[in-house]
Coordinates of C-alpha atoms in Angstrom, one line a residue:
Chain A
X772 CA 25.1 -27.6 18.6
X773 CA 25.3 -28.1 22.5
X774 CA 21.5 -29.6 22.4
X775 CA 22.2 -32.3 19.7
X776 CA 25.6 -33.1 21.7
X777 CA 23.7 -33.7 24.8
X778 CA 20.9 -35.5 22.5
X779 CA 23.5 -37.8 21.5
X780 CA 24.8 -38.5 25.0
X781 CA 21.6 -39.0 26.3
X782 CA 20.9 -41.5 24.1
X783 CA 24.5 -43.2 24.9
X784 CA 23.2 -43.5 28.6
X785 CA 19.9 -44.7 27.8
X786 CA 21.9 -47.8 25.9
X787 CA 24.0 -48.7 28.7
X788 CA 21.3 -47.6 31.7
X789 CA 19.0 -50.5 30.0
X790 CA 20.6 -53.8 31.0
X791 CA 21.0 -52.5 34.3
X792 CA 17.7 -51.3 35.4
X793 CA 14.3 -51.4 33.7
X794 CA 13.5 -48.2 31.4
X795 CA 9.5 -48.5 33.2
X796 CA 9.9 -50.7 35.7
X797 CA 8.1 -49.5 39.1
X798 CA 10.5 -49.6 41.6
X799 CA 14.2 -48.7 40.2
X800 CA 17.4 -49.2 41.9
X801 CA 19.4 -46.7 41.2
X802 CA 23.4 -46.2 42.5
X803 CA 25.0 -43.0 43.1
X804 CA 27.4 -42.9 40.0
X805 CA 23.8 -43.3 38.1
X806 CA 22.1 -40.4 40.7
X807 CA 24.7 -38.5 39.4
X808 CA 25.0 -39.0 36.0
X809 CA 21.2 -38.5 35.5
X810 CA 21.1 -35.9 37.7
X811 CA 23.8 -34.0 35.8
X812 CA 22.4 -34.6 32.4
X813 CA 18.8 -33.4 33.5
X814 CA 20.5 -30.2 34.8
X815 CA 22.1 -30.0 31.2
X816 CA 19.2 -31.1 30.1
X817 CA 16.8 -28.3 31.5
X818 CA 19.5 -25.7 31.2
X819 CA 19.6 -26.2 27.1
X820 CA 15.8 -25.9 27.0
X821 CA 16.1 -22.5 28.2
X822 CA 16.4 -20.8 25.5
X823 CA 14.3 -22.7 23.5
X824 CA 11.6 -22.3 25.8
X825 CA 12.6 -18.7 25.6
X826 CA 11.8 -18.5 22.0
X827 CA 8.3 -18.0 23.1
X828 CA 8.7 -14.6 24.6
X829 CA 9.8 -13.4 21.6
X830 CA 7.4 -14.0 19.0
X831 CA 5.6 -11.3 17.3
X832 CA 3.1 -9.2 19.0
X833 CA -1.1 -10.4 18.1
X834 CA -2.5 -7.7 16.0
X835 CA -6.5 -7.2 16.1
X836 CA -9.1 -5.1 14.3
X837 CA -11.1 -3.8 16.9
X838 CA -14.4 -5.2 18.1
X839 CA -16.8 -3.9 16.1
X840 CA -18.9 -3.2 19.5
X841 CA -19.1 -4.4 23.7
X842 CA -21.5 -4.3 26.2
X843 CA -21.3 -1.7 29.0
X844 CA -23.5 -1.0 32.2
X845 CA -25.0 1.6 33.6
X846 CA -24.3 1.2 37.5
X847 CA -27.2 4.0 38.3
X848 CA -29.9 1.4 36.1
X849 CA -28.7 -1.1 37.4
X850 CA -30.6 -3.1 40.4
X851 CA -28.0 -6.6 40.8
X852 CA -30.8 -8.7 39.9
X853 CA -28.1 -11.1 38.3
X854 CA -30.5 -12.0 35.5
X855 CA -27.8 -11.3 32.9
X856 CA -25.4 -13.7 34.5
X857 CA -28.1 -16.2 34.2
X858 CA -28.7 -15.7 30.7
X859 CA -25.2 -15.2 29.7
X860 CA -24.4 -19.1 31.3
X861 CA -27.9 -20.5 30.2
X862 CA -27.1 -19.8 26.2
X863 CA -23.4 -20.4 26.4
X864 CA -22.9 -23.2 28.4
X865 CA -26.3 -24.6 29.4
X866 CA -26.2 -24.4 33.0
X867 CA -26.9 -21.7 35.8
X868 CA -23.6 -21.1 36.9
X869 CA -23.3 -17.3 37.4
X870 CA -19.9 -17.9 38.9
X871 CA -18.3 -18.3 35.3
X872 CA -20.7 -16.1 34.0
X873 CA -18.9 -13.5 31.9
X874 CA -21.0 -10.6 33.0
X875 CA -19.6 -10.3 36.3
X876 CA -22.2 -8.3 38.7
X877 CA -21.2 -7.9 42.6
X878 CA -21.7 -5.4 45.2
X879 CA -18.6 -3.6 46.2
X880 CA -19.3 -4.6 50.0
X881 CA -17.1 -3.0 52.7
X882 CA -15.3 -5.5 54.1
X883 CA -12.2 -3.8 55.3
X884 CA -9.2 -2.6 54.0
X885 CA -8.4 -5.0 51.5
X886 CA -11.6 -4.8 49.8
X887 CA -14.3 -7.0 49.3
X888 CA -13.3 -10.5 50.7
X889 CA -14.2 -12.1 47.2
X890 CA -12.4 -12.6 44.1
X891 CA -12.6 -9.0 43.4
X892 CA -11.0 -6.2 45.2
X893 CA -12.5 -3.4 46.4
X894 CA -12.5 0.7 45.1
X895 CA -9.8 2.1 47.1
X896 CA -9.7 0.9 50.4
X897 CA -13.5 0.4 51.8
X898 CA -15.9 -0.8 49.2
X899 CA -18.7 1.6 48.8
X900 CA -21.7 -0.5 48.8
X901 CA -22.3 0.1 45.3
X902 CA -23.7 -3.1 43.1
X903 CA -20.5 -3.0 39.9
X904 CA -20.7 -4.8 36.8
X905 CA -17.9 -5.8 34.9
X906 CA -17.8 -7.1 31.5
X907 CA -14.6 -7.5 29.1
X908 CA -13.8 -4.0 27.5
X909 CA -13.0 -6.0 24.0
X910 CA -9.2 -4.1 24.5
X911 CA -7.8 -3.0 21.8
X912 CA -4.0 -4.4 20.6
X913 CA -2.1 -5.8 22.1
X914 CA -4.7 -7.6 23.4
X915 CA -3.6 -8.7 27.2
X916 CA -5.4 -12.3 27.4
X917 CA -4.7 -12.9 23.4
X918 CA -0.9 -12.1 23.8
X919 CA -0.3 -14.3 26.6
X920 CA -2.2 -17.5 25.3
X921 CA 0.5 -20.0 24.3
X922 CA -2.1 -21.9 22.5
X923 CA -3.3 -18.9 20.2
X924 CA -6.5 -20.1 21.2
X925 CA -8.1 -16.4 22.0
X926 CA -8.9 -15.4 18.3
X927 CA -11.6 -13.1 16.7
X928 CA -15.1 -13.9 16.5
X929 CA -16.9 -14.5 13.0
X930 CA -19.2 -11.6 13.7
X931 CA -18.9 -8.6 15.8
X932 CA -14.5 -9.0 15.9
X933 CA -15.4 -9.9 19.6
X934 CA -12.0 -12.1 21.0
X935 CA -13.2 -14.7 22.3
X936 CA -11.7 -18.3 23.1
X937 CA -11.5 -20.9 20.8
X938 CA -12.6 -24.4 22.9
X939 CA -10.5 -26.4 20.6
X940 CA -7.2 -24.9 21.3
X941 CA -7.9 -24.0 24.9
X942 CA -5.9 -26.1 27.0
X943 CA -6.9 -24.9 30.1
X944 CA -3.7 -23.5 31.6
X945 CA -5.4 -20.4 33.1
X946 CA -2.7 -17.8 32.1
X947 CA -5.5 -15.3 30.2
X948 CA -6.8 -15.4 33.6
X949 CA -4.1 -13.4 35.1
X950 CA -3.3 -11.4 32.2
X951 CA -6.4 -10.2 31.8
X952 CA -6.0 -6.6 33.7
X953 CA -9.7 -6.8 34.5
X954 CA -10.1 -9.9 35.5
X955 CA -12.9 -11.1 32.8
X956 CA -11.8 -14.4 31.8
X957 CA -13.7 -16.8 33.1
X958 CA -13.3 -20.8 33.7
X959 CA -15.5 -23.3 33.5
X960 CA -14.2 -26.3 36.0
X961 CA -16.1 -29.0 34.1
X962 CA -15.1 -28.4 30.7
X963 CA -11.6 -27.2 31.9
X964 CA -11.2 -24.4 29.7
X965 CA -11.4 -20.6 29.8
X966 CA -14.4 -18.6 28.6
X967 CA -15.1 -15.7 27.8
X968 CA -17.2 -12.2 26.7
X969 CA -17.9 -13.5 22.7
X970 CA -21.1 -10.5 22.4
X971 CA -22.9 -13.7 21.8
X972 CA -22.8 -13.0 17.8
X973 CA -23.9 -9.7 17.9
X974 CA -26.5 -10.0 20.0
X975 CA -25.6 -10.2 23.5
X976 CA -28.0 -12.4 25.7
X977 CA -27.5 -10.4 29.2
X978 CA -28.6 -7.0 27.0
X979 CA -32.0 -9.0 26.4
X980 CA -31.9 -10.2 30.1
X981 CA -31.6 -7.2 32.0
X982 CA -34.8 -5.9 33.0
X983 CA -33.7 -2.4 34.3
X984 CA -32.2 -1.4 31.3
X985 CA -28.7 -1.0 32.2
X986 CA -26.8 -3.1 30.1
X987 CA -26.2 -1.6 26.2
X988 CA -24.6 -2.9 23.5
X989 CA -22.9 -0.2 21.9
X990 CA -19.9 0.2 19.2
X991 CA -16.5 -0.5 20.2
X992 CA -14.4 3.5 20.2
X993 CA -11.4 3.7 21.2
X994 CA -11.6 6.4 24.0
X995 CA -8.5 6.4 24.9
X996 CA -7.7 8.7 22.5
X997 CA -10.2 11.7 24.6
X998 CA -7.9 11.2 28.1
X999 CA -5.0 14.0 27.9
X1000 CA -1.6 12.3 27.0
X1001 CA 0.5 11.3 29.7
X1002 CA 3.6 13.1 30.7
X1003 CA 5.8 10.3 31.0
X1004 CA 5.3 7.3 28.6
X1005 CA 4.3 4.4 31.4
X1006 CA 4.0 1.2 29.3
X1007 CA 7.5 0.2 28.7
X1008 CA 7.8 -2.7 26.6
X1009 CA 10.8 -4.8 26.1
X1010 CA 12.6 -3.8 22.5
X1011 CA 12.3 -6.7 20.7
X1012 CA 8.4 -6.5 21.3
X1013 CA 8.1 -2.7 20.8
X1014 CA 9.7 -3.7 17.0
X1015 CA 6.0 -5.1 16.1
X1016 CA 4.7 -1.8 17.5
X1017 CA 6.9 0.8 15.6
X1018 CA 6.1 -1.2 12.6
X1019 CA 2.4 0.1 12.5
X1020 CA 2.7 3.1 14.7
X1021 CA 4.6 5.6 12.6
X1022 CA 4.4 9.5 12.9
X1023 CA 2.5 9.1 10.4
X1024 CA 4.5 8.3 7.8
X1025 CA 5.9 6.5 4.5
X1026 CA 8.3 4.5 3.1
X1027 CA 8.6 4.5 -0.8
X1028 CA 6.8 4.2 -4.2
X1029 CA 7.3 0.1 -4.3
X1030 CA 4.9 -0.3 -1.2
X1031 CA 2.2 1.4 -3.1
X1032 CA 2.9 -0.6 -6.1
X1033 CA 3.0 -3.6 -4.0
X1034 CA -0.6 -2.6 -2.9
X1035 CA -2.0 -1.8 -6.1
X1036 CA -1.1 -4.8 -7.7
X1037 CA -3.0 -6.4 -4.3
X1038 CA -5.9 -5.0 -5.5
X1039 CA -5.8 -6.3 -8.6
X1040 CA -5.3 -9.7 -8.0
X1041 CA -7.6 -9.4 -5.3
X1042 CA -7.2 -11.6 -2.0
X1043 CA -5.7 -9.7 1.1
X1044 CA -4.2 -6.3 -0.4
X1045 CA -1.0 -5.3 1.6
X1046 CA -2.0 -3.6 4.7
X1047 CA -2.0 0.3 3.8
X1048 CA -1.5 1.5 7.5
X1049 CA 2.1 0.0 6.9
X1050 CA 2.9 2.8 4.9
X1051 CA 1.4 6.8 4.6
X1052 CA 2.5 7.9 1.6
X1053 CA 5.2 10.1 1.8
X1054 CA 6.1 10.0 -1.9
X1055 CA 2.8 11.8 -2.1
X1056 CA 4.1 14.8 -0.2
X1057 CA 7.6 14.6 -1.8
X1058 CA 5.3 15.0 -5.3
X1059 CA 3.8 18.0 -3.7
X1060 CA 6.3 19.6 -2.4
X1061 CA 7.6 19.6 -6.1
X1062 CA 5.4 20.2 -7.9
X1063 CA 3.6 23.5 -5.6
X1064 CA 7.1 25.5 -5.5
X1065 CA 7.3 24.7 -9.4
X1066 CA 3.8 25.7 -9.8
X1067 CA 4.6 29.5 -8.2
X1068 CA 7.9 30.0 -10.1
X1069 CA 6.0 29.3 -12.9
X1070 CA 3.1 31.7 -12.2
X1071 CA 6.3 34.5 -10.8
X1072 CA 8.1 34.0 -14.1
X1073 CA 5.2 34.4 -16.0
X1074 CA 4.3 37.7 -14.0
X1075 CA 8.0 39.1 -14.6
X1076 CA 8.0 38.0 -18.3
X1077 CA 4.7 40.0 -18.9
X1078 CA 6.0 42.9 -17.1
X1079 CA 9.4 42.8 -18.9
X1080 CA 7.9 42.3 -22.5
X1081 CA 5.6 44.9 -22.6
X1082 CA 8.5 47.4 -21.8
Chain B
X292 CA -15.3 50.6 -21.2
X293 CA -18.4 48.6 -20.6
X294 CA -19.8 46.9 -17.7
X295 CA -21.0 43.3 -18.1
X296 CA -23.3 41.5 -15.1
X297 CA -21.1 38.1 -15.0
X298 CA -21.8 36.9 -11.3
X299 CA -25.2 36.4 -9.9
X300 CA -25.3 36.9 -6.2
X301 CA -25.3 33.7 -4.7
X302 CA -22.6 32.5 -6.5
X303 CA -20.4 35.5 -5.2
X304 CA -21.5 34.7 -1.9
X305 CA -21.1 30.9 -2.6
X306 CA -17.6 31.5 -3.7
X307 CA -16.4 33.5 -1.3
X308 CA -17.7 31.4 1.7
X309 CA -15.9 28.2 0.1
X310 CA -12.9 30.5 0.2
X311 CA -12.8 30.8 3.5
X312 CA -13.2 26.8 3.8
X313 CA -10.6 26.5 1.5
X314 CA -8.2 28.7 3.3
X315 CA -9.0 27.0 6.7
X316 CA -8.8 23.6 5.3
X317 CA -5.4 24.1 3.3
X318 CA -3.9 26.1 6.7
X319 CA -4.9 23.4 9.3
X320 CA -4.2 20.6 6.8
X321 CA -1.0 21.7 6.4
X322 CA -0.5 21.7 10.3
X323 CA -1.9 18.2 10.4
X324 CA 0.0 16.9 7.8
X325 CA 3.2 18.3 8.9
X326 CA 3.2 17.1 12.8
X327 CA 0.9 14.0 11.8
X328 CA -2.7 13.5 14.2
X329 CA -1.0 11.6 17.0
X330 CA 1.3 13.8 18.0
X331 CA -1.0 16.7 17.9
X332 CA -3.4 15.5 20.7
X333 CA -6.8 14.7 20.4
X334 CA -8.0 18.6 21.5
X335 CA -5.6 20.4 19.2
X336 CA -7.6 23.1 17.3
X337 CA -6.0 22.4 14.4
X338 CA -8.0 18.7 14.1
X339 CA -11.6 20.7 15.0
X340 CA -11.4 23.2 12.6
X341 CA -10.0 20.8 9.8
X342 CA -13.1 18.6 10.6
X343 CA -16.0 21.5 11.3
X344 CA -14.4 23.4 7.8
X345 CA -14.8 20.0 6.1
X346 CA -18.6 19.4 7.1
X347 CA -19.2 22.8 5.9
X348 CA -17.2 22.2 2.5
X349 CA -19.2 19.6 2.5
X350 CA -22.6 21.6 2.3
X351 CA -20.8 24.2 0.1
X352 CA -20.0 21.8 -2.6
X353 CA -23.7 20.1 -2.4
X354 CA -25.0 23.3 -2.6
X355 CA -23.2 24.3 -5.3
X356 CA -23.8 21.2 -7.5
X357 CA -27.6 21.5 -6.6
X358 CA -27.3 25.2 -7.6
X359 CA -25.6 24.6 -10.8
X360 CA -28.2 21.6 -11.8
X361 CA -31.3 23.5 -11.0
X362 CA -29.6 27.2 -12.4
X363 CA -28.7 24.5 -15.4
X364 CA -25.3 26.9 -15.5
X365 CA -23.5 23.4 -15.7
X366 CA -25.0 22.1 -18.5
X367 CA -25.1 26.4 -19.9
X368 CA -21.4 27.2 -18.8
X369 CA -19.5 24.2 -18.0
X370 CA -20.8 22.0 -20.9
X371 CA -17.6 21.9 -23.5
X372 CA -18.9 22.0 -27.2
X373 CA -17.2 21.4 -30.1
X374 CA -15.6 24.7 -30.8
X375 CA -14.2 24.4 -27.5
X376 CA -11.7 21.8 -28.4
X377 CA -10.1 24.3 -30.7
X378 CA -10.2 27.0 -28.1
X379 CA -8.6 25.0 -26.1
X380 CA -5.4 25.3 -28.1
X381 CA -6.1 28.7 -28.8
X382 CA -6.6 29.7 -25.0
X383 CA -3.1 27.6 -24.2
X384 CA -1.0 29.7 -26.6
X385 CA -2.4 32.6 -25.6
X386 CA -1.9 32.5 -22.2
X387 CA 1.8 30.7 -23.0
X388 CA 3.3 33.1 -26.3
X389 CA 0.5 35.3 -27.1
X390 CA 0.2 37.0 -23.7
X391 CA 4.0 38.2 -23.7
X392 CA 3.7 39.4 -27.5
X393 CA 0.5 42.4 -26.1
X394 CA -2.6 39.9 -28.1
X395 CA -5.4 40.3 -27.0
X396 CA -7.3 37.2 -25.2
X397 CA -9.3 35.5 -27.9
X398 CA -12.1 35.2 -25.4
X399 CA -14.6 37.6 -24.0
X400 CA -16.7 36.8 -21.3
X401 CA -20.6 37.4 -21.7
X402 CA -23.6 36.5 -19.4
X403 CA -24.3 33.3 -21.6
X404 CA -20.4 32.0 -21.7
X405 CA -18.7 33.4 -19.0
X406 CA -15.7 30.5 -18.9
X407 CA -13.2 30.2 -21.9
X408 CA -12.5 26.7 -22.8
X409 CA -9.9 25.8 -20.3
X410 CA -11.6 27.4 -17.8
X411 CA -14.5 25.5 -18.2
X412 CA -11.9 22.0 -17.9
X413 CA -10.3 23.2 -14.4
X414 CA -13.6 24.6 -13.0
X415 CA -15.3 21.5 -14.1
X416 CA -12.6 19.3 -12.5
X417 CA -12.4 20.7 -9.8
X418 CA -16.1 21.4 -8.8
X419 CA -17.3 17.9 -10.5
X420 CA -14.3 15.6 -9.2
X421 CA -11.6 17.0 -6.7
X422 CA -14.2 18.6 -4.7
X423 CA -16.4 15.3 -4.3
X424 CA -14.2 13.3 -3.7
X425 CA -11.9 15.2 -1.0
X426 CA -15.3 15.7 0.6
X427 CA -16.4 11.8 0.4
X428 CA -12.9 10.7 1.8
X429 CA -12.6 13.4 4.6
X430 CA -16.4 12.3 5.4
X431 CA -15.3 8.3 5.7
X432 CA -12.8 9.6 8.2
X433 CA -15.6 11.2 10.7
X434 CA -15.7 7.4 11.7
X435 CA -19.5 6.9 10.7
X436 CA -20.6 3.7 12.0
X437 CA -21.8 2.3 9.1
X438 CA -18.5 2.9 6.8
X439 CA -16.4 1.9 10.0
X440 CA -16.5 -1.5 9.0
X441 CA -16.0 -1.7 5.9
X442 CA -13.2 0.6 5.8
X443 CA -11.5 -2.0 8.9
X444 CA -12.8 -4.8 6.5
X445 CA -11.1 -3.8 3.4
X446 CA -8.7 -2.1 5.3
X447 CA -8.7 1.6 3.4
X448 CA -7.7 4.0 5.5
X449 CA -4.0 4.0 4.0
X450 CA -5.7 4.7 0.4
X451 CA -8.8 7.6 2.0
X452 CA -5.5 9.2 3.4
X453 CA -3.0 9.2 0.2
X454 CA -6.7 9.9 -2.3
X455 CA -7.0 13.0 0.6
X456 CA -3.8 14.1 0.4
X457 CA -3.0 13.9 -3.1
X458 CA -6.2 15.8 -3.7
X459 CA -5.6 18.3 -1.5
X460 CA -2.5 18.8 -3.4
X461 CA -4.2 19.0 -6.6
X462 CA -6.5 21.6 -5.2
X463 CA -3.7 23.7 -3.9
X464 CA -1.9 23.3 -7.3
X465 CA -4.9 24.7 -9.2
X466 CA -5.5 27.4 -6.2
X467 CA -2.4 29.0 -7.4
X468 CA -2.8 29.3 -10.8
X469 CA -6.6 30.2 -10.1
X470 CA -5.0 33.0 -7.7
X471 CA -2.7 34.6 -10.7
X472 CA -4.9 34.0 -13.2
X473 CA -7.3 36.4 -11.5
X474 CA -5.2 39.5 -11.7
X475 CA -5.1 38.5 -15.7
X476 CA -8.0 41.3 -16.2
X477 CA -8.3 44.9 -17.5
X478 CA -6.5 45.9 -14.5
X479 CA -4.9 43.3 -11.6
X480 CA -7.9 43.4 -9.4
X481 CA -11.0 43.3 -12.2
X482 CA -11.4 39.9 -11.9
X483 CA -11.3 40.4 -7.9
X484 CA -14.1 43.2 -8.1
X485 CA -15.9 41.6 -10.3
X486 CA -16.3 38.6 -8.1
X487 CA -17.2 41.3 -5.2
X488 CA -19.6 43.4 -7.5
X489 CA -20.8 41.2 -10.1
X490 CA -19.9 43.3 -13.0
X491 CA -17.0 42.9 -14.9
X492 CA -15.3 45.7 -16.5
X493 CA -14.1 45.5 -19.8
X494 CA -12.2 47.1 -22.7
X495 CA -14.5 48.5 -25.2
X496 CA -12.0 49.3 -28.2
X497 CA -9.8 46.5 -29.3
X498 CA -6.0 48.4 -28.5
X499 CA -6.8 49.8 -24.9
X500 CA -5.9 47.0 -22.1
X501 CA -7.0 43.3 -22.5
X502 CA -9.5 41.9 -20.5
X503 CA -7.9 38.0 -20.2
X504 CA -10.3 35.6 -19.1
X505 CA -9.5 33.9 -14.9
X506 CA -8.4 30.2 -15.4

């Protein structure tokens, strides 16, 4: 209501604004009652886009299937040759530019107490001299950089479930950048637009590259699972985010009969069948737990009927 | 009384070993089901037992279908002829009205046809289909690489859980029928020893206690 009201004003002002001044014209004069108005009406303006902007924050969370596998590094192999970021920039994007390479390789120099002087930062305080290599970890949902892209443009790859950015939708904004908790996005400053780890369709080029037989390409497992659970629950997200998350995560459980009916007839007609991890069959249990008390009554009253009609 | 050689050895071993699984597997699947994986912890015992048990259940019931194929005491004793299908109604009202009236069991075990009629059906089921197939979805969820995708792809692991489940209930269903059923014998534990021994004991002269066939 308040944003078409304004809408209409705005266009009330344009009207009379016109004879006076040129809409485009270079140099405008512009008087204070007009200063004002404008001024006022931008604040209104900017102030009703707000929420609307805001909208943004709340959309659902990006759900993923997990990479199918990633590429890690074996720091005691390694010798910081920097062949793989060759590779990785020569097949991708057909220059040697290991500064956008996606395989990031670097020697933790010590260089003081903030680390080494570089983009990245050091281990702990003093950097240890040891050569790292970083590649994207292929996270699991929520995704960091795939969340934050207001352009959608970080999507799955054909092969291989690697995310990787989609050139047509990047706009170049940089935000994956900073989301990424590991810093792997890279950019490319002549394109303009962010790049990143894609596993190269299965078979990564740096893996072929390395000559020391450090890098692997191995499937994606979720080890996470292996560290002992944390006391307190540290990732807090806001409730109208963690709604998407409750929806999958369950303890484990069900909802009703018409979900598995809804699924079954998914199969039939074929296509996408309603995702089973929505639901985990509790009306199997409920059965169950039926039909295994019934089962030794039965068997009891069959026991105590024998006994009582021989006497 | 006469003493009839029903169980071969490694069938008594065989079945006793899977009895173990199955105990395990019902006890810690229970626990598993009840407080769900996640909130168990990845180093409960619970979830290693449940998964060792299963491998092992998973060589018990490959042994026992190569056993019975090469022993041909599938096609011998689980094969169900045509006089079957009337024993089948007979064994039911036996074992439903005759029982209580002091019949005798219309079947008699011997070396050559150990299983009356619907013993042969819930052995046969159970050995030939709820078996295999508990033991082909619990293997999908070891996460074997090559399965891994397709079961992401086609997005199953809903269904391999509820197939699980409800088979495990099925098993547990027939466990406690199979568990009564086997103090049905001359006395409450013949069927026991005889699993033990290998000889079954029975009544020689029609009148003295009824030996009633396990189902």
């Amino acid at each position: 209501m308040a944003k078409r009201g304004t809408m209409g004003r705005h266009g009330e002002k344009k009207e009379s604004l016109e004879p006076d001044v040129g809409w485009f014209s270079l140099n405008p004069t512009c008087s204070r009652r007009q200063t004002l108005k404008w001024g006022g009406l931008s604040v209104i303006g900017i102030s009703v886009l707000g929420p609307v902007l805001a909208q943004g924050a709340t959309r659902p969370l990006i759900i993923m299937e997990p990479a199918l596998g990633l590429v890690v590094a074996d720091p005691m192999k390694c010798v910081g040759c920097g062949r793989c970021e060759l590779a990785c920039t020569e097949f991708n994007d057909g220059k040697a530019a290991p500064a956008m390479s996606r395989i990031k390789v670097g020697r933790n120099l010590h260089f003081g107490p903030d680390g080494v002087s570089a983009w990245r930062e050091g281990q702990g305080n003093w950097g240890n001299g040891l050569v790292v290599q970083d590649l994207c970890k292929q996270c699991p949902h929520p995704v960091p950089c795939a969340n934050i892209c207001p352009e959608d443009a970080i999507v799955l790859a054909p092969s291989g479930n690697a995310r990787m950015v989609d050139p047509d939708k990047c706009t170049g904004c940089k935000i994956c950048l900073r989301a990424c908790p590991w810093e792997m996005i890279s950019f490319d400053p002549d394109s303009r637009k962010a790049t990143k780890c894609h596993l190269c369709n299965g078979k990564p080029k740096c893996v072929a590259a390395c000559p020391a037989q450090s890098l692997s390409y191995v499937p994606w497992r979720d080890l996470t699972a292996r560290v002992p659970p944390r006391l307190k629950n540290t990732v807090q997200l806001p409730s109208e985010r963690s709604v998407a998350c409750r929806q999958c995560h369950l303890p484990g459980q069900t909802k009703n009969v018409s979900q598995g009916i809804e699924m079954f007839q998914g199969w039939v007609k074929g296509g996408r069948p309603l995702s089973a991890r929505e639901f985990g069959f509790k009306w199997i249990d409920l059965a169950g737990s039926i039909l295994l008390p019934l089962a030794v009554v039965s068997v009891v009253a069959h026991a105590v009927l024998r006994k009582v009609v021989k006497r | 009384m006469k003493r009839i050689y029903l169980h071969p050895l490694p069938l008594r071993i065989w079945h006793w070993v899977n009895a173990l699984l199955v105990i395990l597997l019902i006890i810690t699947g229970i626990q598993l089901r009840i407080s769900g994986v996640p909130s168990l912890g990845p180093r409960h015992p619970a979830l290693w037992v449940h998964k060792y048990a299963g491998w092992a259940m998973a060589a018990s019931c490959v042994f026992w279908i190569v056993y019975s194929l090469v022993s041909r005491n599938l096609s011998r004793q689980y094969a169900v002829r045509r006089r079957d299908l009337k024993g089948i109604f007979r064994q039911a009202k036996f074992y439903l009205i005759s029982i209580f009236q002091g019949e005798e069991n219309p079947f008699r075990a011997t070396p050559e046809e150990k299983f009356n009629p619907l013993q042969k059906l819930a052995y046969g089921a159970i050995m030939c289909i709820f078996t295999p197939i508990l033991v082909v979805t619990g293997l999908l969820f070891n996460d074997i690489l090559f399965f891994r995708k397709y079961i992401l792809l086609w997005d199953v692991v809903g269904a391999l859980n509820a197939i699980h489940v409800m088979g495990a209930y099925v098993f547990a269903l027939y466990l406690v029928v199979h568990i009564y059923m086997a103090t049905l014998g001359r006395t409450a534990s013949s069927h026991l020893k005889a699993m033990i021994v290998g000889y079954e004991e029975e009544a020689d002269e029609p009148g003295e206690e009824v030996g009633q066939g396990i189902s």
